[in-house]
Amino acid sequence: MLQPRRRLLGGLGRPGAVASLLAAALVAPGCLTLKAEHDDLAKKVDKIETQTIDRSKELDEKVVEADKKLAELQAKLDQAESLLRGSQAGIGVRMDMVEQDTQQLRGATENAELVASSTQQALLELRADIDERLKKLEEKLNEATSIPEGKDELWAEADRQLQRKNFKQARTLFRTFISRYPGDPKLPDADFKVGLTFYSERDYKSALGIFYKIIQDHADAPVVSDALYYSGLGFAKLGQCKNAIAYFEALNRPKSTAPAQYQKAAKDQIELLKKDTGDLCFDREDAGAGAAAKQGVQETQKPAAKEPAPAPAKTPKKK
Protein backbone atom coordinates (compact mmCIF):
# COMPACT_ATOMS: atom_id res chain seq x y z
CA MET A 1 0.00 0.00 0.00
CA LEU A 2 3.01 2.38 0.51
CA GLN A 3 4.65 1.79 -2.89
CA PRO A 4 3.05 4.70 -4.80
CA ARG A 5 3.94 7.16 -2.08
CA ARG A 6 7.55 5.93 -1.95
CA ARG A 7 7.85 6.38 -5.70
CA LEU A 8 6.78 9.97 -5.21
CA LEU A 9 9.36 10.49 -2.48
CA GLY A 10 12.03 8.84 -4.58
CA GLY A 11 11.41 11.40 -7.32
CA LEU A 12 11.21 14.52 -5.14
CA GLY A 13 11.85 13.75 -1.52
CA ARG A 14 15.56 12.96 -1.42
CA PRO A 15 17.72 16.09 -0.49
CA GLY A 16 20.58 15.18 -2.79
CA ALA A 17 18.37 14.95 -5.79
CA VAL A 18 16.76 18.34 -5.10
CA ALA A 19 20.18 20.01 -4.57
CA SER A 20 21.53 18.53 -7.80
CA LEU A 21 18.57 19.80 -9.72
CA LEU A 22 18.93 23.19 -8.07
CA ALA A 23 22.73 23.39 -8.85
CA ALA A 24 22.08 22.41 -12.43
CA ALA A 25 19.58 25.17 -12.70
CA LEU A 26 22.04 27.71 -11.26
CA VAL A 27 24.87 26.81 -13.61
CA ALA A 28 22.73 26.30 -16.65
CA PRO A 29 23.47 28.80 -19.31
CA GLY A 30 20.98 31.57 -19.77
CA CYS A 31 19.58 31.23 -16.17
CA LEU A 32 20.44 33.74 -13.48
CA THR A 33 19.35 33.01 -9.91
CA LEU A 34 20.19 35.09 -6.96
CA LYS A 35 21.67 33.47 -3.85
CA ALA A 36 18.88 34.82 -1.65
CA GLU A 37 16.29 33.27 -3.90
CA HIS A 38 18.28 30.05 -3.86
CA ASP A 39 18.28 29.92 -0.09
CA ASP A 40 14.61 30.73 0.07
CA LEU A 41 13.86 28.04 -2.47
CA ALA A 42 15.99 25.53 -0.56
CA LYS A 43 14.08 26.34 2.66
CA LYS A 44 10.81 25.83 0.91
CA VAL A 45 12.00 22.54 -0.51
CA ASP A 46 13.15 21.39 2.96
CA LYS A 47 9.84 22.45 4.40
CA ILE A 48 7.96 20.58 1.70
CA GLU A 49 10.19 17.56 2.23
CA THR A 50 9.62 17.68 6.01
CA GLN A 51 5.89 18.02 5.53
CA THR A 52 5.94 15.17 3.06
CA ILE A 53 7.83 12.96 5.50
CA ASP A 54 5.42 13.91 8.28
CA ARG A 55 2.45 13.19 6.08
CA SER A 56 4.05 9.90 5.09
CA LYS A 57 4.50 8.95 8.73
CA GLU A 58 0.94 10.05 9.52
CA LEU A 59 -0.34 8.08 6.56
CA ASP A 60 1.67 5.03 7.64
CA GLU A 61 0.19 5.29 11.13
CA LYS A 62 -3.31 5.60 9.68
CA VAL A 63 -2.65 2.60 7.46
CA VAL A 64 -1.46 0.60 10.47
CA GLU A 65 -4.50 1.74 12.43
CA ALA A 66 -6.72 0.86 9.48
CA ASP A 67 -5.13 -2.58 9.23
CA LYS A 68 -5.70 -3.01 12.97
CA LYS A 69 -9.33 -1.99 12.69
CA LEU A 70 -9.71 -4.21 9.66
CA ALA A 71 -8.33 -7.13 11.65
CA GLU A 72 -10.72 -6.32 14.49
CA LEU A 73 -13.58 -6.08 12.04
CA GLN A 74 -12.62 -9.42 10.49
CA ALA A 75 -12.51 -10.99 13.96
CA LYS A 76 -15.94 -9.59 14.70
CA LEU A 77 -17.21 -10.87 11.35
CA ASP A 78 -15.80 -14.31 12.15
CA GLN A 79 -17.44 -14.21 15.55
CA ALA A 80 -20.72 -13.08 14.04
CA GLU A 81 -20.54 -15.86 11.46
CA SER A 82 -19.83 -18.40 14.23
CA LEU A 83 -22.75 -17.09 16.25
CA LEU A 84 -24.93 -17.24 13.17
CA ARG A 85 -23.96 -20.84 12.53
CA GLY A 86 -24.65 -21.63 16.18
CA SER A 87 -27.98 -19.84 15.97
CA GLN A 88 -28.87 -21.80 12.85
CA ALA A 89 -27.98 -25.03 14.62
CA GLY A 90 -30.03 -23.95 17.62
CA ILE A 91 -32.91 -23.04 15.38
CA GLY A 92 -32.61 -26.45 13.72
CA VAL A 93 -32.74 -28.16 17.13
CA ARG A 94 -35.71 -26.06 18.14
CA MET A 95 -37.45 -26.88 14.86
CA ASP A 96 -36.82 -30.57 15.48
CA MET A 97 -38.33 -30.21 18.94
CA VAL A 98 -41.27 -28.31 17.52
CA GLU A 99 -41.75 -31.04 14.91
CA GLN A 100 -41.61 -33.74 17.59
CA ASP A 101 -44.10 -31.84 19.72
CA THR A 102 -46.31 -31.45 16.67
CA GLN A 103 -46.14 -35.18 15.98
CA GLN A 104 -46.97 -35.97 19.59
CA LEU A 105 -49.85 -33.54 19.52
CA ARG A 106 -51.06 -35.03 16.28
CA GLY A 107 -50.82 -38.53 17.73
CA ALA A 108 -52.68 -37.44 20.86
CA THR A 109 -55.36 -35.89 18.67
CA GLU A 110 -55.71 -39.04 16.61
CA ASN A 111 -55.90 -41.15 19.76
CA ALA A 112 -58.53 -38.80 21.16
CA GLU A 113 -60.49 -39.18 17.96
CA LEU A 114 -60.19 -42.96 18.19
CA VAL A 115 -61.30 -42.90 21.82
CA ALA A 116 -64.21 -40.68 20.92
CA SER A 117 -65.12 -42.96 18.03
CA SER A 118 -64.79 -46.02 20.27
CA THR A 119 -66.93 -44.36 22.94
CA GLN A 120 -69.54 -43.48 20.39
CA GLN A 121 -69.48 -47.04 19.06
CA ALA A 122 -69.76 -48.37 22.62
CA LEU A 123 -72.79 -46.15 23.19
CA LEU A 124 -74.37 -47.40 19.98
CA GLU A 125 -73.67 -51.01 20.96
CA LEU A 126 -75.02 -50.38 24.45
CA ARG A 127 -78.17 -48.90 23.03
CA ALA A 128 -78.50 -51.85 20.65
CA ASP A 129 -77.89 -54.24 23.56
CA ILE A 130 -80.59 -52.54 25.63
CA ASP A 131 -82.99 -52.72 22.70
CA GLU A 132 -82.14 -56.39 22.24
CA ARG A 133 -82.69 -57.10 25.93
CA LEU A 134 -86.04 -55.35 25.86
CA LYS A 135 -86.98 -57.35 22.81
CA LYS A 136 -85.96 -60.61 24.49
CA LEU A 137 -87.85 -59.63 27.62
CA GLU A 138 -90.95 -59.04 25.55
CA GLU A 139 -90.40 -62.39 23.85
CA LYS A 140 -90.03 -64.10 27.21
CA LEU A 141 -93.21 -62.49 28.45
CA ASN A 142 -94.96 -63.64 25.31
CA GLU A 143 -93.48 -67.11 25.68
CA ALA A 144 -94.52 -67.30 29.32
CA THR A 145 -98.08 -66.47 28.40
CA SER A 146 -98.16 -68.84 25.39
CA ILE A 147 -97.13 -72.09 27.11
CA PRO A 148 -99.72 -74.77 26.42
CA GLU A 149 -101.62 -76.10 29.42
CA GLY A 150 -102.10 -79.74 28.40
CA LYS A 151 -99.25 -82.27 28.72
CA ASP A 152 -99.44 -83.58 25.17
CA GLU A 153 -99.83 -80.08 23.74
CA LEU A 154 -96.84 -78.91 25.79
CA TRP A 155 -94.65 -81.75 24.52
CA ALA A 156 -95.72 -81.23 20.91
CA GLU A 157 -95.02 -77.50 21.09
CA ALA A 158 -91.59 -78.10 22.64
CA ASP A 159 -90.75 -80.58 19.86
CA ARG A 160 -92.00 -78.14 17.24
CA GLN A 161 -89.78 -75.35 18.58
CA LEU A 162 -86.80 -77.73 18.63
CA GLN A 163 -87.40 -78.66 14.98
CA ARG A 164 -87.56 -74.96 14.11
CA LYS A 165 -84.20 -74.48 15.90
CA ASN A 166 -85.74 -72.10 18.41
CA PHE A 167 -83.50 -73.72 21.02
CA LYS A 168 -84.15 -71.34 23.91
CA GLN A 169 -87.92 -71.57 23.54
CA ALA A 170 -87.73 -75.35 23.16
CA ARG A 171 -85.54 -75.57 26.29
CA THR A 172 -88.03 -73.47 28.25
CA LEU A 173 -90.91 -75.71 27.20
CA PHE A 174 -89.09 -78.97 27.98
CA ARG A 175 -88.07 -77.63 31.39
CA THR A 176 -91.68 -76.64 31.99
CA PHE A 177 -92.66 -80.22 31.15
CA ILE A 178 -90.06 -81.56 33.61
CA SER A 179 -91.24 -79.28 36.42
CA ARG A 180 -94.93 -80.00 35.80
CA TYR A 181 -94.65 -83.77 35.38
CA PRO A 182 -91.70 -85.04 37.46
CA GLY A 183 -92.80 -88.68 37.41
CA ASP A 184 -93.66 -88.92 33.73
CA PRO A 185 -91.99 -91.71 31.67
CA LYS A 186 -90.87 -89.08 29.15
CA LEU A 187 -88.76 -87.32 31.77
CA PRO A 188 -85.38 -88.83 30.58
CA ASP A 189 -86.21 -87.84 26.99
CA ALA A 190 -87.11 -84.33 28.14
CA ASP A 191 -83.78 -84.05 29.95
CA PHE A 192 -81.92 -85.26 26.86
CA LYS A 193 -83.65 -82.72 24.63
CA VAL A 194 -82.72 -79.96 27.05
CA GLY A 195 -79.11 -81.11 26.70
CA LEU A 196 -79.56 -81.29 22.94
CA THR A 197 -80.57 -77.61 22.83
CA PHE A 198 -77.33 -76.69 24.60
CA TYR A 199 -75.32 -78.88 22.22
CA SER A 200 -77.00 -77.26 19.22
CA GLU A 201 -75.99 -73.86 20.58
CA ARG A 202 -72.37 -75.13 20.93
CA ASP A 203 -72.56 -74.83 24.69
CA TYR A 204 -70.91 -78.23 25.04
CA LYS A 205 -70.09 -78.00 28.72
CA SER A 206 -73.71 -77.33 29.69
CA ALA A 207 -74.83 -80.14 27.38
CA LEU A 208 -72.33 -82.57 28.94
CA GLY A 209 -73.68 -81.73 32.40
CA ILE A 210 -77.22 -82.66 31.30
CA PHE A 211 -76.05 -85.89 29.60
CA TYR A 212 -74.06 -86.90 32.69
CA LYS A 213 -77.16 -86.36 34.85
CA ILE A 214 -79.19 -88.61 32.50
CA ILE A 215 -76.57 -91.39 32.71
CA GLN A 216 -76.59 -91.23 36.49
CA ASP A 217 -80.30 -90.79 37.12
CA HIS A 218 -81.76 -92.88 34.28
CA ALA A 219 -79.16 -95.59 33.66
CA ASP A 220 -81.77 -98.06 32.39
CA ALA A 221 -83.56 -95.66 30.04
CA PRO A 222 -83.16 -96.18 26.28
CA VAL A 223 -82.13 -92.53 25.91
CA VAL A 224 -78.86 -93.31 27.74
CA SER A 225 -77.41 -94.47 24.40
CA ASP A 226 -78.15 -91.01 23.00
CA ALA A 227 -76.58 -89.38 26.06
CA LEU A 228 -73.44 -91.54 25.72
CA TYR A 229 -73.00 -90.80 22.03
CA TYR A 230 -73.57 -87.06 22.34
CA SER A 231 -71.27 -86.99 25.36
CA GLY A 232 -68.55 -88.42 23.14
CA LEU A 233 -69.29 -85.80 20.50
CA GLY A 234 -69.27 -83.01 23.09
CA PHE A 235 -65.89 -84.02 24.53
CA ALA A 236 -64.49 -84.35 21.00
CA LYS A 237 -65.65 -80.81 20.23
CA LEU A 238 -63.77 -79.64 23.34
CA GLY A 239 -60.59 -81.45 22.23
CA GLN A 240 -60.80 -83.99 25.09
CA CYS A 241 -60.41 -87.07 22.97
CA LYS A 242 -59.67 -89.55 25.77
CA ASN A 243 -62.99 -88.74 27.40
CA ALA A 244 -64.72 -88.89 24.01
CA ILE A 245 -63.25 -92.32 23.16
CA ALA A 246 -64.27 -93.68 26.56
CA TYR A 247 -67.89 -92.70 25.96
CA PHE A 248 -67.87 -94.10 22.42
CA GLU A 249 -66.37 -97.36 23.69
CA ALA A 250 -69.17 -97.64 26.24
CA LEU A 251 -71.63 -97.98 23.36
CA ASN A 252 -69.76 -101.08 22.11
CA ARG A 253 -69.09 -102.83 25.39
CA PRO A 254 -70.42 -106.38 25.85
CA LYS A 255 -74.12 -106.57 26.54
CA SER A 256 -74.62 -103.05 25.25
CA THR A 257 -78.21 -102.29 24.33
CA ALA A 258 -77.27 -99.36 22.09
CA PRO A 259 -78.85 -99.39 18.63
CA ALA A 260 -76.67 -100.73 15.82
CA GLN A 261 -76.39 -97.31 14.14
CA TYR A 262 -74.97 -95.82 17.35
CA GLN A 263 -72.47 -98.66 17.71
CA LYS A 264 -71.24 -98.21 14.15
CA ALA A 265 -71.09 -94.43 14.43
CA ALA A 266 -69.16 -94.75 17.71
CA LYS A 267 -66.58 -97.05 16.08
CA ASP A 268 -66.12 -94.58 13.22
CA GLN A 269 -65.61 -91.75 15.70
CA ILE A 270 -63.04 -93.77 17.67
CA GLU A 271 -61.08 -94.56 14.51
CA LEU A 272 -61.16 -90.91 13.48
CA LEU A 273 -59.97 -89.64 16.87
CA LYS A 274 -57.16 -92.18 17.13
CA LYS A 275 -55.79 -91.05 13.76
CA ASP A 276 -55.75 -87.39 14.83
CA THR A 277 -52.30 -85.77 14.90
CA GLY A 278 -53.22 -82.82 17.10
CA ASP A 279 -55.75 -80.91 15.01
CA LEU A 280 -58.68 -82.17 17.11
CA CYS A 281 -57.22 -83.57 20.31
CA PHE A 282 -55.55 -81.41 22.93
CA ASP A 283 -55.08 -84.03 25.66
CA ARG A 284 -52.57 -86.44 24.11
CA GLU A 285 -49.89 -85.62 26.68
CA ASP A 286 -52.29 -85.43 29.65
CA ALA A 287 -51.84 -88.60 31.68
CA GLY A 288 -54.92 -87.88 33.78
CA ALA A 289 -57.23 -87.26 30.83
CA GLY A 290 -60.32 -89.47 30.53
CA ALA A 291 -61.25 -89.36 34.21
CA ALA A 292 -64.55 -87.59 33.52
CA ALA A 293 -65.65 -90.26 31.07
CA LYS A 294 -64.59 -93.04 33.43
CA GLN A 295 -66.76 -91.60 36.17
CA GLY A 296 -69.71 -91.11 33.83
CA VAL A 297 -69.55 -94.45 32.05
CA GLN A 298 -69.26 -96.52 35.22
CA GLU A 299 -72.92 -95.82 35.96
CA THR A 300 -73.89 -97.74 32.82
CA GLN A 301 -71.61 -100.68 33.65
CA LYS A 302 -73.08 -101.66 37.00
CA PRO A 303 -74.15 -105.27 36.96
CA ALA A 304 -77.86 -105.86 37.15
CA ALA A 305 -79.11 -106.57 40.63
CA LYS A 306 -79.55 -110.28 41.27
CA GLU A 307 -83.01 -111.49 42.17
CA PRO A 308 -83.13 -113.09 45.59
CA ALA A 309 -83.00 -116.91 45.49
CA PRO A 310 -86.30 -118.53 46.28
CA ALA A 311 -86.61 -119.91 49.79
CA PRO A 312 -86.27 -123.71 50.00
CA ALA A 313 -89.56 -125.59 50.31
CA LYS A 314 -90.31 -126.77 53.79
CA THR A 315 -90.52 -130.57 54.24
CA PRO A 316 -93.35 -131.81 56.37
CA LYS A 317 -92.36 -133.17 59.73
CA LYS A 318 -92.86 -136.83 60.35
CA LYS A 319 -95.32 -137.61 62.99
PDB file of N, CA, C and O in Angstrom, residues 240-266:
ATOM      1  N   GLN A 240     -61.119 -82.996  24.059  1.00  0.00           N
ATOM      2  CA  GLN A 240     -60.799 -83.988  25.091  1.00  0.00           C
ATOM      3  C   GLN A 240     -61.100 -85.380  24.528  1.00  0.00           C
ATOM      4  O   GLN A 240     -62.120 -85.999  24.828  1.00  0.00           O
ATOM      5  N   CYS A 241     -60.157 -85.843  23.728  1.00  0.00           N
ATOM      6  CA  CYS A 241     -60.409 -87.066  22.967  1.00  0.00           C
ATOM      7  C   CYS A 241     -60.434 -88.315  23.835  1.00  0.00           C
ATOM      8  O   CYS A 241     -61.139 -89.279  23.521  1.00  0.00           O
ATOM      9  N   LYS A 242     -59.662 -88.356  24.916  1.00  0.00           N
ATOM     10  CA  LYS A 242     -59.669 -89.551  25.769  1.00  0.00           C
ATOM     11  C   LYS A 242     -61.028 -89.740  26.429  1.00  0.00           C
ATOM     12  O   LYS A 242     -61.538 -90.865  26.523  1.00  0.00           O
ATOM     13  N   ASN A 243     -61.638 -88.651  26.878  1.00  0.00           N
ATOM     14  CA  ASN A 243     -62.989 -88.743  27.403  1.00  0.00           C
ATOM     15  C   ASN A 243     -63.968 -89.159  26.310  1.00  0.00           C
ATOM     16  O   ASN A 243     -64.856 -90.000  26.533  1.00  0.00           O
ATOM     17  N   ALA A 244     -63.826 -88.580  25.121  1.00  0.00           N
ATOM     18  CA  ALA A 244     -64.721 -88.895  24.014  1.00  0.00           C
ATOM     19  C   ALA A 244     -64.641 -90.375  23.654  1.00  0.00           C
ATOM     20  O   ALA A 244     -65.669 -91.054  23.492  1.00  0.00           O
ATOM     21  N   ILE A 245     -63.416 -90.904  23.534  1.00  0.00           N
ATOM     22  CA  ILE A 245     -63.246 -92.316  23.165  1.00  0.00           C
ATOM     23  C   ILE A 245     -63.848 -93.225  24.230  1.00  0.00           C
ATOM     24  O   ILE A 245     -64.478 -94.258  23.912  1.00  0.00           O
ATOM     25  N   ALA A 246     -63.695 -92.849  25.491  1.00  0.00           N
ATOM     26  CA  ALA A 246     -64.267 -93.677  26.560  1.00  0.00           C
ATOM     27  C   ALA A 246     -65.783 -93.765  26.445  1.00  0.00           C
ATOM     28  O   ALA A 246     -66.379 -94.841  26.640  1.00  0.00           O
ATOM     29  N   TYR A 247     -66.436 -92.667  26.132  1.00  0.00           N
ATOM     30  CA  TYR A 247     -67.892 -92.698  25.964  1.00  0.00           C
ATOM     31  C   TYR A 247     -68.286 -93.484  24.729  1.00  0.00           C
ATOM     32  O   TYR A 247     -69.262 -94.246  24.748  1.00  0.00           O
ATOM     33  N   PHE A 248     -67.548 -93.332  23.627  1.00  0.00           N
ATOM     34  CA  PHE A 248     -67.871 -94.104  22.419  1.00  0.00           C
ATOM     35  C   PHE A 248     -67.661 -95.602  22.655  1.00  0.00           C
ATOM     36  O   PHE A 248     -68.443 -96.437  22.168  1.00  0.00           O
ATOM     37  N   GLU A 249     -66.613 -95.944  23.406  1.00  0.00           N
ATOM     38  CA  GLU A 249     -66.368 -97.364  23.692  1.00  0.00           C
ATOM     39  C   GLU A 249     -67.468 -97.962  24.562  1.00  0.00           C
ATOM     40  O   GLU A 249     -67.775 -99.161  24.455  1.00  0.00           O
ATOM     41  N   ALA A 250     -68.076 -97.140  25.398  1.00  0.00           N
ATOM     42  CA  ALA A 250     -69.166 -97.641  26.245  1.00  0.00           C
ATOM     43  C   ALA A 250     -70.343 -98.115  25.417  1.00  0.00           C
ATOM     44  O   ALA A 250     -71.106 -98.998  25.849  1.00  0.00           O
ATOM     45  N   LEU A 251     -70.525 -97.563  24.232  1.00  0.00           N
ATOM     46  CA  LEU A 251     -71.628 -97.983  23.364  1.00  0.00           C
ATOM     47  C   LEU A 251     -71.364 -99.344  22.743  1.00  0.00           C
ATOM     48  O   LEU A 251     -72.313-100.000  22.250  1.00  0.00           O
ATOM     49  N   ASN A 252     -70.108 -99.804  22.734  1.00  0.00           N
ATOM     50  CA  ASN A 252     -69.758-101.078  22.109  1.00  0.00           C
ATOM     51  C   ASN A 252     -69.271-102.115  23.119  1.00  0.00           C
ATOM     52  O   ASN A 252     -68.666-103.118  22.722  1.00  0.00           O
ATOM     53  N   ARG A 253     -69.505-101.849  24.386  1.00  0.00           N
ATOM     54  CA  ARG A 253     -69.092-102.829  25.386  1.00  0.00           C
ATOM     55  C   ARG A 253     -69.994-104.060  25.295  1.00  0.00           C
ATOM     56  O   ARG A 253     -71.098-104.005  24.731  1.00  0.00           O
ATOM     57  N   PRO A 254     -69.565-105.173  25.846  1.00  0.00           N
ATOM     58  CA  PRO A 254     -70.418-106.375  25.850  1.00  0.00           C
ATOM     59  C   PRO A 254     -71.759-106.100  26.535  1.00  0.00           C
ATOM     60  O   PRO A 254     -71.852-105.338  27.488  1.00  0.00           O
ATOM     61  N   LYS A 255     -72.761-106.713  26.027  1.00  0.00           N
ATOM     62  CA  LYS A 255     -74.124-106.575  26.541  1.00  0.00           C
ATOM     63  C   LYS A 255     -74.670-105.158  26.395  1.00  0.00           C
ATOM     64  O   LYS A 255     -75.601-104.772  27.098  1.00  0.00           O
ATOM     65  N   SER A 256     -74.092-104.387  25.486  1.00  0.00           N
ATOM     66  CA  SER A 256     -74.619-103.047  25.250  1.00  0.00           C
ATOM     67  C   SER A 256     -75.959-103.133  24.532  1.00  0.00           C
ATOM     68  O   SER A 256     -76.146-103.947  23.617  1.00  0.00           O
ATOM     69  N   THR A 257     -76.880-102.319  24.951  1.00  0.00           N
ATOM     70  CA  THR A 257     -78.206-102.293  24.330  1.00  0.00           C
ATOM     71  C   THR A 257     -78.341-101.132  23.352  1.00  0.00           C
ATOM     72  O   THR A 257     -79.455-100.811  22.910  1.00  0.00           O
ATOM     73  N   ALA A 258     -77.220-100.493  23.014  1.00  0.00           N
ATOM     74  CA  ALA A 258     -77.271 -99.360  22.094  1.00  0.00           C
ATOM     75  C   ALA A 258     -77.693 -99.822  20.708  1.00  0.00           C
ATOM     76  O   ALA A 258     -77.325-100.926  20.267  1.00  0.00           O
ATOM     77  N   PRO A 259     -78.457 -99.038  19.997  1.00  0.00           N
ATOM     78  CA  PRO A 259     -78.845 -99.391  18.629  1.00  0.00           C
ATOM     79  C   PRO A 259     -77.621 -99.590  17.741  1.00  0.00           C
ATOM     80  O   PRO A 259     -76.543 -99.030  17.990  1.00  0.00           O
ATOM     81  N   ALA A 260     -77.787-100.390  16.695  1.00  0.00           N
ATOM     82  CA  ALA A 260     -76.667-100.729  15.815  1.00  0.00           C
ATOM     83  C   ALA A 260     -76.066 -99.478  15.167  1.00  0.00           C
ATOM     84  O   ALA A 260     -74.843 -99.371  14.994  1.00  0.00           O
ATOM     85  N   GLN A 261     -76.930 -98.503  14.808  1.00  0.00           N
ATOM     86  CA  GLN A 261     -76.388 -97.306  14.145  1.00  0.00           C
ATOM     87  C   GLN A 261     -75.488 -96.495  15.086  1.00  0.00           C
ATOM     88  O   GLN A 261     -74.490 -95.896  14.658  1.00  0.00           O
ATOM     89  N   TYR A 262     -75.821 -96.509  16.379  1.00  0.00           N
ATOM     90  CA  TYR A 262     -74.972 -95.818  17.346  1.00  0.00           C
ATOM     91  C   TYR A 262     -73.645 -96.550  17.519  1.00  0.00           C
ATOM     92  O   TYR A 262     -72.585 -95.923  17.628  1.00  0.00           O
ATOM     93  N   GLN A 263     -73.704 -97.887  17.543  1.00  0.00           N
ATOM     94  CA  GLN A 263     -72.470 -98.658  17.713  1.00  0.00           C
ATOM     95  C   GLN A 263     -71.517 -98.430  16.543  1.00  0.00           C
ATOM     96  O   GLN A 263     -70.318 -98.223  16.733  1.00  0.00           O
ATOM     97  N   LYS A 264     -72.071 -98.439  15.333  1.00  0.00           N
ATOM     98  CA  LYS A 264     -71.239 -98.214  14.149  1.00  0.00           C
ATOM     99  C   LYS A 264     -70.684 -96.772  14.135  1.00  0.00           C
ATOM    100  O   LYS A 264     -69.491 -96.557  13.861  1.00  0.00           O
ATOM    101  N   ALA A 265     -71.544 -95.823  14.420  1.00  0.00           N
ATOM    102  CA  ALA A 265     -71.093 -94.426  14.426  1.00  0.00           C
ATOM    103  C   ALA A 265     -70.018 -94.212  15.484  1.00  0.00           C
ATOM    104  O   ALA A 265     -69.049 -93.471  15.268  1.00  0.00           O
ATOM    105  N   ALA A 266     -70.159 -94.891  16.639  1.00  0.00           N
ATOM    106  CA  ALA A 266     -69.163 -94.752  17.707  1.00  0.00           C
ATOM    107  C   ALA A 266     -67.821 -95.326  17.266  1.00  0.00           C
ATOM    108  O   ALA A 266     -66.758 -94.726  17.534  1.00  0.00           O
TER     109      ALA A 266
END
